[in-house]
XYZ file of C-alpha atoms in Angstrom:
663
model
C 21.344 68.356 15.072
C 18.213 67.276 13.198
C 15.036 65.355 14.737
C 13.940 61.257 14.090
C 10.501 61.256 12.825
C 8.306 57.872 14.322
C 7.844 56.581 10.675
C 9.774 53.543 11.825
C 8.063 53.050 14.422
C 5.369 53.409 12.519
C 6.304 50.762 9.629
C 6.882 48.708 12.289
C 3.498 49.477 14.831
C 1.948 47.620 11.249
C 3.828 45.023 10.065
C 3.340 43.593 12.437
C -0.302 44.227 13.246
C -0.995 42.631 9.642
C 1.212 39.419 10.476
C -0.002 38.468 13.497
C -3.796 37.607 11.575
C -1.610 35.956 9.385
C 0.226 33.946 11.717
C -3.293 33.202 13.440
C -5.005 32.371 10.071
C -2.059 30.185 8.772
C -1.990 27.867 12.058
C -5.611 27.778 12.053
C -6.627 26.326 8.456
C -3.421 23.718 8.279
C -4.927 21.589 11.115
C -9.004 22.629 10.539
C -10.024 23.463 6.073
C -6.661 22.194 4.850
C -4.190 19.852 6.379
C -0.441 20.311 5.170
C 2.357 19.417 6.503
C 4.174 22.333 4.831
C 2.012 25.094 5.873
C 2.196 24.051 9.388
C 5.750 24.226 10.035
C 5.084 27.618 7.717
C 4.513 28.879 11.233
C 7.691 28.384 12.630
C 9.337 31.687 10.589
C 6.682 33.425 11.108
C 6.978 33.473 14.910
C 9.888 34.371 14.264
C 9.522 37.716 11.383
C 6.655 39.008 14.509
C 9.403 38.390 16.564
C 11.978 40.286 14.975
C 9.328 43.162 14.193
C 8.753 43.761 18.204
C 12.317 43.636 18.170
C 12.859 46.710 15.363
C 9.351 48.734 16.766
C 11.393 48.579 19.753
C 14.557 49.524 19.137
C 12.992 52.240 16.757
C 11.300 53.662 19.429
C 14.479 53.409 21.432
C 16.415 54.695 18.767
C 14.083 58.005 18.429
C 14.292 59.046 21.578
C 17.877 58.954 21.923
C 17.962 61.440 19.383
C 15.937 63.913 20.617
C 17.625 63.029 24.088
C 20.433 64.463 21.819
C 18.910 66.549 20.168
C 16.853 68.445 23.287
C 20.998 68.563 25.108
C 22.028 70.833 22.009
C 19.115 73.307 22.735
C 20.251 73.219 26.729
C 24.439 73.209 25.461
C 23.435 76.419 22.862
C 22.019 78.163 25.115
C 24.386 76.943 28.035
C 27.367 77.379 26.305
C 29.934 78.071 29.219
C 28.414 76.148 31.860
C 30.169 72.712 32.305
C 26.747 70.841 34.353
C 25.613 70.363 30.372
C 28.869 69.436 28.793
C 29.059 66.135 27.026
C 31.615 64.878 29.368
C 29.184 62.715 31.642
C 28.568 59.857 29.766
C 26.011 58.581 32.609
C 23.762 61.578 32.167
C 22.464 60.396 28.519
C 19.216 57.961 30.054
C 18.174 57.387 26.445
C 21.080 56.165 24.886
C 22.514 54.372 27.280
C 18.986 51.908 27.638
C 19.887 52.099 23.441
C 22.680 50.141 24.073
C 21.897 48.249 27.287
C 19.781 46.895 24.895
C 21.498 45.982 22.014
C 24.089 44.670 24.525
C 22.359 42.201 26.888
C 18.449 41.863 24.748
C 19.912 41.040 21.949
C 21.626 38.093 22.491
C 19.472 36.851 24.832
C 16.219 37.185 22.366
C 18.189 35.277 19.159
C 20.011 33.099 21.501
C 16.586 31.876 22.883
C 15.379 31.772 19.557
C 17.706 29.283 18.159
C 17.719 27.191 21.221
C 13.689 27.047 20.821
C 13.370 26.774 17.111
C 16.554 23.923 17.357
C 13.814 22.173 19.532
C 11.291 23.436 17.895
C 12.801 21.817 14.376
C 14.001 18.645 15.881
C 10.691 18.310 17.603
C 9.142 18.146 14.081
C 11.331 16.238 12.002
C 11.149 13.276 14.428
C 7.517 13.387 14.421
C 7.363 13.456 10.831
C 10.008 11.187 10.137
C 8.054 8.303 12.054
C 5.285 9.572 8.611
C 7.021 8.990 6.067
C 8.375 5.975 7.290
C 7.324 2.395 4.857
C 4.025 1.550 7.573
C 2.716 4.264 8.576
C -0.707 4.019 6.096
C -2.910 5.095 9.261
C -0.876 8.122 10.785
C -1.311 8.701 7.454
C -4.598 9.343 6.533
C -5.094 10.486 10.158
C -2.658 14.029 10.006
C -4.048 14.625 6.652
C -7.527 13.703 7.038
C -10.260 15.538 5.288
C -6.866 17.061 3.147
C -8.234 18.561 -0.131
C -5.380 19.223 -2.462
C -7.621 22.427 -3.520
C -8.098 23.558 -0.321
C -4.169 24.046 0.176
C -3.694 25.040 -3.193
C -5.929 27.958 -2.303
C -4.733 28.734 1.377
C -0.905 28.425 -0.018
C -1.550 30.938 -2.152
C -3.340 32.975 -0.150
C -0.323 33.554 2.435
C 2.127 33.128 -0.695
C 0.099 36.638 -2.452
C 0.119 38.748 1.155
C 3.648 37.189 2.213
C 5.286 38.566 -0.112
C 4.546 41.419 -0.413
C 4.653 42.348 1.964
C 8.052 40.766 1.979
C 8.999 43.166 -1.002
C 8.240 45.735 0.877
C 10.593 45.233 3.674
C 12.810 44.575 1.988
C 13.353 47.397 -0.098
C 12.102 50.155 2.723
C 14.779 48.345 4.278
C 17.445 50.619 2.225
C 17.008 53.517 4.316
C 18.820 53.377 7.195
C 15.921 54.592 9.422
C 14.567 51.250 8.350
C 17.178 48.868 8.172
C 16.150 46.354 11.782
C 12.801 45.286 9.525
C 15.305 43.427 6.936
C 15.189 40.363 8.898
C 11.620 39.765 8.937
C 11.461 40.511 6.027
C 13.686 37.757 4.591
C 11.533 34.468 7.566
C 8.595 36.982 5.841
C 10.375 36.120 2.644
C 10.852 32.432 4.320
C 7.697 31.449 4.586
C 6.143 32.627 1.819
C 8.091 30.241 0.273
C 7.092 27.402 2.281
C 3.460 28.142 1.071
C 4.384 28.140 -2.361
C 6.538 24.615 -2.555
C 3.088 24.038 -0.473
C 1.275 25.148 -3.703
C 3.306 23.421 -6.606
C 2.235 20.246 -4.430
C -0.933 21.302 -3.828
C -0.488 21.013 -7.705
C 1.416 17.896 -7.986
C -1.430 16.577 -5.760
C -4.648 17.240 -8.251
C -2.774 16.710 -11.322
C -1.253 13.265 -11.101
C -2.763 11.813 -8.193
C -4.524 8.075 -9.247
C -2.584 8.784 -12.177
C 0.812 7.774 -11.113
C 1.280 8.385 -7.802
C -1.150 6.831 -4.740
C -2.679 9.284 -1.815
C -0.189 7.670 0.561
C 3.337 8.349 -2.278
C 2.186 12.068 -2.871
C 1.638 12.230 1.195
C 4.887 11.088 1.687
C 6.527 13.458 -0.537
C 4.659 16.433 1.251
C 6.137 14.906 4.557
C 9.746 14.195 3.194
C 9.737 17.998 2.084
C 8.533 19.198 5.197
C 11.863 17.603 6.773
C 13.818 19.140 3.924
C 12.634 22.343 4.896
C 13.175 21.909 8.799
C 16.838 20.733 7.740
C 16.724 23.970 6.131
C 14.965 26.124 9.264
C 17.737 24.067 11.724
C 20.545 25.506 10.320
C 19.769 28.925 9.715
C 18.878 28.392 13.758
C 22.384 27.272 13.770
C 23.858 30.728 11.919
C 21.487 32.619 14.511
C 23.103 30.827 18.024
C 27.179 30.759 16.197
C 26.249 35.167 15.163
C 26.803 35.675 18.646
C 29.920 33.628 18.937
C 31.081 35.500 15.572
C 30.164 39.348 16.437
C 32.964 39.575 19.096
C 35.070 39.148 17.015
C 33.801 40.931 13.826
C 35.454 44.191 13.407
C 33.623 47.446 13.667
C 34.903 50.604 12.302
C 32.921 54.636 12.973
C 31.319 54.455 10.096
C 29.881 50.464 9.665
C 26.133 50.643 9.287
C 24.886 48.508 11.565
C 22.647 45.292 11.225
C 20.549 43.041 14.081
C 23.395 40.524 15.555
C 19.367 37.808 14.464
C 19.875 39.200 11.621
C 20.632 35.784 7.937
C 23.562 36.303 6.353
C 22.862 33.193 4.047
C 18.972 34.822 4.120
C 20.544 38.265 2.346
C 22.942 36.817 -0.360
C 19.772 35.124 -1.618
C 17.011 38.041 -0.639
C 18.647 40.827 0.271
C 17.898 44.163 -2.255
C 20.063 42.946 -5.887
C 21.671 40.856 -3.966
C 22.125 37.478 -5.842
C 22.887 39.967 -8.907
C 24.672 41.919 -6.967
C 26.781 38.468 -5.642
C 27.212 37.589 -9.431
C 28.319 41.127 -10.775
C 30.846 41.350 -8.582
C 32.442 37.840 -9.223
C 32.385 37.644 -12.598
C 34.115 41.176 -12.303
C 36.933 39.543 -10.479
C 37.680 35.981 -12.557
C 37.824 37.874 -15.698
C 39.693 41.273 -14.444
C 37.357 44.547 -15.967
C 33.792 45.478 -15.213
C 32.028 43.054 -16.965
C 28.853 43.962 -15.099
C 28.813 46.942 -16.986
C 28.870 46.070 -20.144
C 24.874 46.434 -22.262
C 24.534 42.484 -22.401
C 24.787 41.357 -18.580
C 22.499 44.630 -18.361
C 20.030 43.430 -20.777
C 20.382 40.361 -18.825
C 19.668 41.279 -15.490
C 16.362 43.597 -17.173
C 15.461 40.183 -18.742
C 15.750 37.452 -16.216
C 13.145 38.020 -14.453
C 10.507 38.865 -17.407
C 12.227 35.809 -18.530
C 11.363 33.321 -15.591
C 7.936 35.499 -15.544
C 7.053 34.168 -18.746
C 8.306 30.601 -18.095
C 5.496 30.921 -15.981
C 3.014 32.346 -16.683
C 3.485 29.533 -19.573
C 4.114 26.551 -17.430
C 0.407 28.376 -16.029
C -1.333 27.809 -19.170
C -0.245 24.522 -19.919
C -2.666 23.001 -17.407
C -5.509 23.832 -18.953
C -4.275 20.283 -20.698
C -4.771 16.518 -19.420
C -5.305 13.148 -20.940
C -7.151 10.750 -19.792
C -4.674 7.901 -20.975
C -6.957 4.540 -21.924
C -8.443 2.403 -18.721
C -8.604 4.980 -17.230
C -11.866 8.228 -16.115
C -11.511 10.955 -15.304
C -13.505 14.351 -14.444
C -13.206 18.255 -14.500
C -13.744 19.566 -10.681
C -14.976 23.596 -11.207
C -14.012 25.134 -7.302
C -14.306 21.807 -6.390
C -17.789 20.745 -7.081
C -16.931 17.587 -9.628
C -18.924 17.271 -12.620
C -21.254 14.813 -13.554
C -19.351 13.618 -17.328
C -17.258 11.766 -16.910
C -14.524 11.664 -19.180
C -13.421 9.001 -21.821
C -10.053 8.342 -22.783
C -8.806 11.456 -25.403
C -7.182 14.583 -24.519
C -9.093 16.559 -22.639
C -9.374 20.849 -21.438
C -10.047 22.571 -19.211
C -9.125 25.755 -16.945
C -6.455 26.759 -15.092
C -5.377 26.027 -11.003
C -7.416 27.162 -8.769
C -10.475 28.005 -10.786
C -10.514 23.964 -12.057
C -8.555 20.884 -11.139
C -9.279 16.950 -13.112
C -9.404 13.646 -11.584
C -8.487 10.943 -13.339
C -9.061 7.074 -11.747
C -7.842 4.008 -13.579
C -10.736 1.712 -14.129
C -9.068 -1.587 -15.804
C -6.572 -2.020 -12.664
C -6.969 -5.136 -10.390
C -6.453 -3.784 -6.806
C -5.988 -6.083 -4.159
C -5.593 -6.604 -0.529
C -4.813 -8.973 2.057
C -6.990 -10.006 4.929
C -4.960 -11.610 8.010
C -1.775 -10.098 7.969
C -0.663 -6.628 9.466
C -0.175 -4.828 5.512
C -3.203 -5.373 3.980
C -2.195 -3.172 0.614
C 1.368 -5.127 0.380
C 2.794 -8.875 -1.438
C 5.203 -10.678 -2.988
C 5.758 -11.458 -5.446
C 4.975 -14.230 -8.075
C 9.144 -15.172 -7.898
C 9.917 -13.940 -3.970
C 12.976 -16.325 -2.227
C 11.934 -18.863 0.323
C 9.169 -17.853 2.954
C 12.657 -17.453 5.878
C 14.486 -14.911 3.688
C 11.851 -12.432 2.497
C 13.086 -8.152 3.244
C 8.763 -7.585 2.920
C 8.385 -9.514 6.794
C 3.769 -8.509 5.562
C 4.022 -10.296 2.680
C 2.592 -13.641 1.923
C 4.269 -15.927 -0.375
C 1.802 -17.522 -2.563
C 2.932 -20.872 -3.764
C 3.743 -22.676 -0.481
C 2.538 -22.105 2.803
C 3.861 -24.055 5.726
C 2.080 -24.405 8.688
C 5.324 -24.564 10.325
C 7.094 -21.656 8.918
C 6.758 -18.560 10.220
C 5.807 -15.937 6.852
C 4.168 -12.643 8.117
C 4.535 -10.430 10.886
C 1.617 -9.490 13.389
C -0.852 -12.170 11.320
C -4.767 -12.365 12.812
C -5.758 -15.168 13.870
C -10.053 -15.753 13.385
C -12.028 -18.500 15.821
C -13.627 -20.768 13.564
C -16.811 -22.612 14.858
C -17.123 -26.370 17.051
C -19.653 -28.286 17.508
C -18.423 -29.918 20.708
C -18.627 -27.922 24.536
C -16.315 -28.629 27.345
C -17.567 -27.433 31.177
C -17.053 -24.365 33.169
C -17.837 -23.141 37.074
C -19.834 -20.852 35.051
C -22.243 -24.366 32.283
C -21.121 -25.738 29.609
C -18.565 -23.367 26.825
C -18.245 -22.765 23.643
C -15.407 -24.964 21.917
C -13.450 -22.699 19.311
C -10.862 -22.923 17.102
C -8.178 -20.699 16.250
C -7.467 -20.158 12.551
C -4.673 -18.110 9.888
C -6.106 -17.413 7.187
C -5.317 -14.978 4.073
C -7.079 -13.892 1.774
C -6.540 -12.133 -1.465
C -9.623 -9.952 -2.499
C -9.393 -8.696 -6.494
C -10.991 -5.202 -7.390
C -12.049 -2.282 -9.839
C -13.177 1.038 -10.034
C -16.875 0.455 -11.303
C -16.314 2.696 -14.424
C -19.417 4.914 -14.828
C -19.687 5.396 -10.777
C -16.481 7.059 -10.452
C -17.861 9.826 -8.201
C -19.348 7.116 -5.547
C -16.007 6.632 -5.644
C -14.470 9.603 -5.192
C -16.884 12.008 -3.866
C -19.123 9.504 -1.608
C -16.268 7.931 1.208
C -12.544 9.250 1.989
C -10.673 6.460 1.726
C -13.816 3.630 -0.027
C -11.215 0.624 -0.427
C -10.527 1.025 3.002
C -14.734 0.553 3.599
C -14.410 -2.176 1.345
C -11.417 -4.627 3.058
C -13.978 -3.690 6.779
C -17.157 -5.007 4.819
C -14.391 -8.374 4.062
C -13.319 -8.606 7.261
C -16.818 -8.305 8.377
C -18.194 -10.804 6.271
C -14.945 -13.227 6.360
C -15.683 -13.312 10.531
C -18.817 -13.765 10.380
C -18.867 -16.926 8.121
C -15.613 -18.764 10.135
C -18.285 -18.505 12.852
C -20.635 -21.181 11.672
C -17.806 -23.637 9.751
C -15.574 -25.698 10.642
C -12.323 -26.515 10.582
C -11.596 -29.220 9.341
C -13.827 -28.911 6.351
C -12.076 -25.458 4.981
C -8.513 -26.483 5.868
C -9.570 -29.483 2.849
C -12.168 -30.491 0.353
C -14.388 -28.024 1.567
C -11.392 -25.363 1.034
C -13.091 -23.885 -2.352
C -16.644 -23.507 -1.577
C -15.722 -21.877 1.701
C -13.692 -19.100 -0.924
C -17.306 -19.216 -3.368
C -19.314 -18.431 -0.046
C -16.924 -15.749 1.171
C -16.862 -13.654 -2.227
C -20.279 -14.822 -2.618
C -21.373 -12.781 0.842
C -19.035 -9.595 -0.076
C -20.445 -8.727 -3.087
C -24.087 -9.309 -1.806
C -22.483 -6.147 0.980
C -21.686 -4.314 -1.982
C -24.656 -4.620 -4.101
C -26.739 -3.778 -1.018
C -24.847 -0.305 -0.236
C -24.454 0.609 -4.439
C -27.810 -0.094 -4.577
C -28.516 3.410 -3.298
C -26.477 6.547 -4.997
C -25.838 7.584 -1.450
C -23.987 4.794 -0.581
C -22.265 3.252 -2.989
C -19.285 2.860 -2.658
C -17.797 2.693 -6.799
C -16.519 -1.144 -6.446
C -16.769 -4.314 -7.818
C -15.017 -7.492 -6.909
C -13.455 -10.251 -9.045
C -12.240 -11.967 -7.798
C -11.348 -14.206 -3.564
C -8.409 -16.672 -3.180
C -7.017 -18.238 0.130
C -3.264 -17.963 -0.439
C -2.905 -20.070 2.932
C -4.649 -21.348 4.986
C -3.570 -22.880 8.777
C -3.597 -23.381 12.502
C -1.430 -20.075 14.724
C 2.380 -20.712 14.228
C 2.602 -21.495 18.182
C -0.313 -24.513 17.597
C 1.245 -25.673 14.651
C 3.430 -29.036 15.063
C -0.245 -30.227 17.764
C -2.521 -29.728 15.438
C -0.119 -31.263 12.598
C -0.121 -34.170 15.142
C -4.257 -34.144 15.599
C -4.201 -33.982 11.206
C -1.968 -37.679 11.236
C -3.633 -38.782 13.937
C -7.286 -38.176 12.714
C -5.739 -38.920 8.942
C -3.862 -42.447 10.328
C -7.665 -43.285 11.656
C -9.306 -42.491 8.755
C -6.521 -44.871 6.462
C -7.245 -47.723 9.232
C -11.147 -46.753 8.801
C -10.978 -47.243 5.427
C -8.431 -49.907 4.795
C -10.711 -51.893 6.959
C -13.421 -51.077 4.623
C -12.319 -51.809 1.429
C -10.781 -55.653 3.682
C -14.659 -56.161 4.754
C -15.479 -56.053 0.915
C -13.183 -57.907 0.386
C -13.554 -60.639 2.278
C -17.967 -60.060 2.121
C -17.351 -60.305 -2.429
C -15.257 -63.516 -1.090
C -18.006 -65.506 0.554
C -20.963 -64.144 -2.187
C -19.222 -65.571 -4.533
C -17.677 -69.716 -1.974
C -22.019 -69.394 -1.442
C -22.972 -69.344 -5.177
C -20.070 -71.698 -6.568
C -21.000 -74.211 -3.507
C -24.608 -74.125 -5.024
C -24.094 -73.893 -8.361
C -22.533 -77.190 -8.277
C -25.058 -78.643 -5.331
C -28.098 -77.433 -8.163
C -26.376 -78.973 -10.661
C -25.791 -81.726 -8.780
C -29.133 -82.291 -7.690
C -30.870 -81.761 -11.661
C -28.128 -84.551 -12.317
C -29.365 -86.974 -9.827
C -33.173 -86.908 -11.202
C -33.408 -85.703 -14.456
C -30.215 -88.652 -15.646
C -33.051 -91.607 -13.871
C -35.323 -90.380 -16.005
C -34.194 -89.225 -18.979
C -32.654 -93.793 -18.752
C -36.103 -94.918 -18.140
C -37.951 -93.144 -20.983
C -35.523 -94.472 -23.571
C -35.188 -98.032 -21.533
C -38.900 -97.461 -22.406
C -38.984 -96.318 -26.125
C -36.411 -99.171 -27.018
C -39.034 -101.760 -25.400
C -41.556 -100.910 -27.374
C -38.810 -100.705 -30.494
C -37.106 -104.040 -29.185
C -41.360 -105.318 -29.547
C -42.222 -104.187 -32.670
C -38.960 -105.735 -34.555
C -36.710 -108.415 -32.471
C -33.950 -109.214 -34.636
C -33.982 -105.312 -36.453
C -33.437 -103.569 -33.408
C -30.305 -106.485 -32.133
C -28.901 -104.954 -35.278
C -28.894 -101.359 -34.759
C -27.695 -102.027 -31.052
C -24.677 -104.301 -32.903
C -23.553 -101.706 -35.727
C -24.066 -98.532 -32.803
C -22.038 -100.708 -30.599
C -19.657 -100.994 -33.527
C -19.330 -97.676 -34.929
C -18.444 -96.589 -31.648
C -15.654 -99.355 -31.550
C -14.668 -98.115 -33.987
C -14.744 -94.694 -34.173
C -12.064 -95.642 -30.950
C -7.975 -95.615 -31.757
C -7.265 -96.750 -29.187
C -8.325 -100.219 -30.527
C -6.806 -102.201 -32.841
C -9.453 -103.610 -35.829
C -9.319 -107.069 -37.641
C -11.311 -108.070 -40.663
C -11.383 -112.288 -40.960
C -13.303 -113.578 -43.794
C -15.741 -116.713 -42.919
C -14.449 -119.983 -45.024
C -18.269 -120.558 -44.949
C -19.653 -119.283 -48.106
C -21.723 -117.558 -46.232
C -21.760 -114.025 -45.484
C -20.103 -113.109 -42.004
C -17.661 -111.347 -40.847
C -15.796 -111.600 -37.532
C -14.441 -108.938 -35.951
C -11.571 -108.854 -33.534
C -11.027 -106.245 -31.575
C -8.033 -105.719 -29.505
C -6.466 -103.020 -27.792
C -3.550 -101.283 -29.191
C -0.057 -101.152 -28.292
C 2.419 -99.061 -29.738
C 5.742 -99.951 -32.212
C 8.088 -98.831 -34.040
C 6.117 -97.627 -36.547
C 3.914 -95.101 -34.181
C 8.053 -93.728 -33.149
C 7.855 -90.309 -34.522
C 11.849 -90.149 -36.042
C 11.741 -86.858 -36.558
C 11.551 -85.401 -33.010
C 14.009 -85.499 -30.634
């Protein structure tokens, strides 16, 4: 029997030494420099690979010692061939062999069970944590989990982990074809799994760079990564379950003398995928069985088997080069990012070119989109549509109905309550205490990204929209502290909106005047969607408002009655004064007029008495003649004198006065 070299030990030791810094490097940078949930959980398969490498290392030492023991016993047996003391009858004398058997019998199952149980517990813990982060109302938790994240950093870290792990796994996988290094196949499988997760992390980083602010929001991309991470954790959970079930199946597995030993914890699932030629051989055997002849030995299948890898590689290269072209759509502005540094030129709409990742990337911002948030509700960036149903039937409780808000109906969860100043005070133990009112207010703020200042929007602040929300809340609270509740609810509501909007714009202008503090945002409009007292006091406040309205109504009615009485009194007094003045004039002017007329008559009478009497007689006759009620008769005198006697008699109605046409 020939001896066995220490090559297996050396390779296992070197693999352990390489994996350990990669593990530390991954854990440290995935939490500090490039926060990524997927890269962080890739530490799990790295730890498993490290444990299995240590097991393979220790077992290779035991196997070597066993072979050395066997070699030594053979040499001694050749020298003392006739002595029974050195015969092969007593197995207890084979110390190294017994140690290796005890290791296989006890250490391997214990390691497998511990790895499976601890792995499942860790997978469940992280899956529960990330499931909470993937929920709809976890915006603040996501921002905290991915604080300081840069997509370019994530891509760079993923590539730095992917390349060495794939090279190491491929080397160990090829090395495991040799029976001496057979136990290095299980670490190679788990290194492949870690490299696969790093590759998926790189793809998600490219998606984030490519589609951020173009199709998806930052929060949506974070949720996508969390969901992919949960699926990868489920995959790890399946592999850990396989390790535990493998202990049961191992007892019922048939064994033959010439069967090659394999670790009990080695995954059959990963073996199908990552074993040398595993997939190709499995497909070939399936085709041979299906068609009944060696189709895997035909020239076409051999050509396909040889050409698949170059074809896939060519597709990957083409897809990689396609990253050099990107489009800035109408209403958008973009920047070229060269090795993490933003270019000074703002890209207008059109087809643009750049170097592929990781040398250059692009940032696209929609500058015409009207963005909005709502102050006074727990989910400030969620809003109901115009066609929403009744307020008490909303599917999303953190939305606000833009049409009607009734004070006594609950519309949103966790409404914010603001304090509004009053002019009154109340007496307390410590002296006069200012009184305040409580108010629930939903104000929608609409804003845009300034197309001339997208550098500030992208790089001055981690979340400029959150900063704008904080500024708006600050100005709103400051305004309400000096406002009047009744005025806000009533006639000064429009003025309140204008005043708050002006205050926010003034603060934004102050920040935007300095390039280092600029936000890159501009206010479009502010509207108060709903202003009402808190729900707990809404009915009482409604009673107070109703009583106040009744008071104002009665006061206005009294004022109107007062004005009516005053006007009627003034009109009546004016009429009385006018009548008195007229009577006064009548009493004074008529006698004076008659006296003046009498004096004129006397003067005329003295000048011509006969003529005056004749004229007076004729005037009387004329007046009498004009009266139709008096009947006139003319009688001629018998004497020769021209004498006309007129007999006047009041007319009486006769038959000639009857109107026969009327009945």
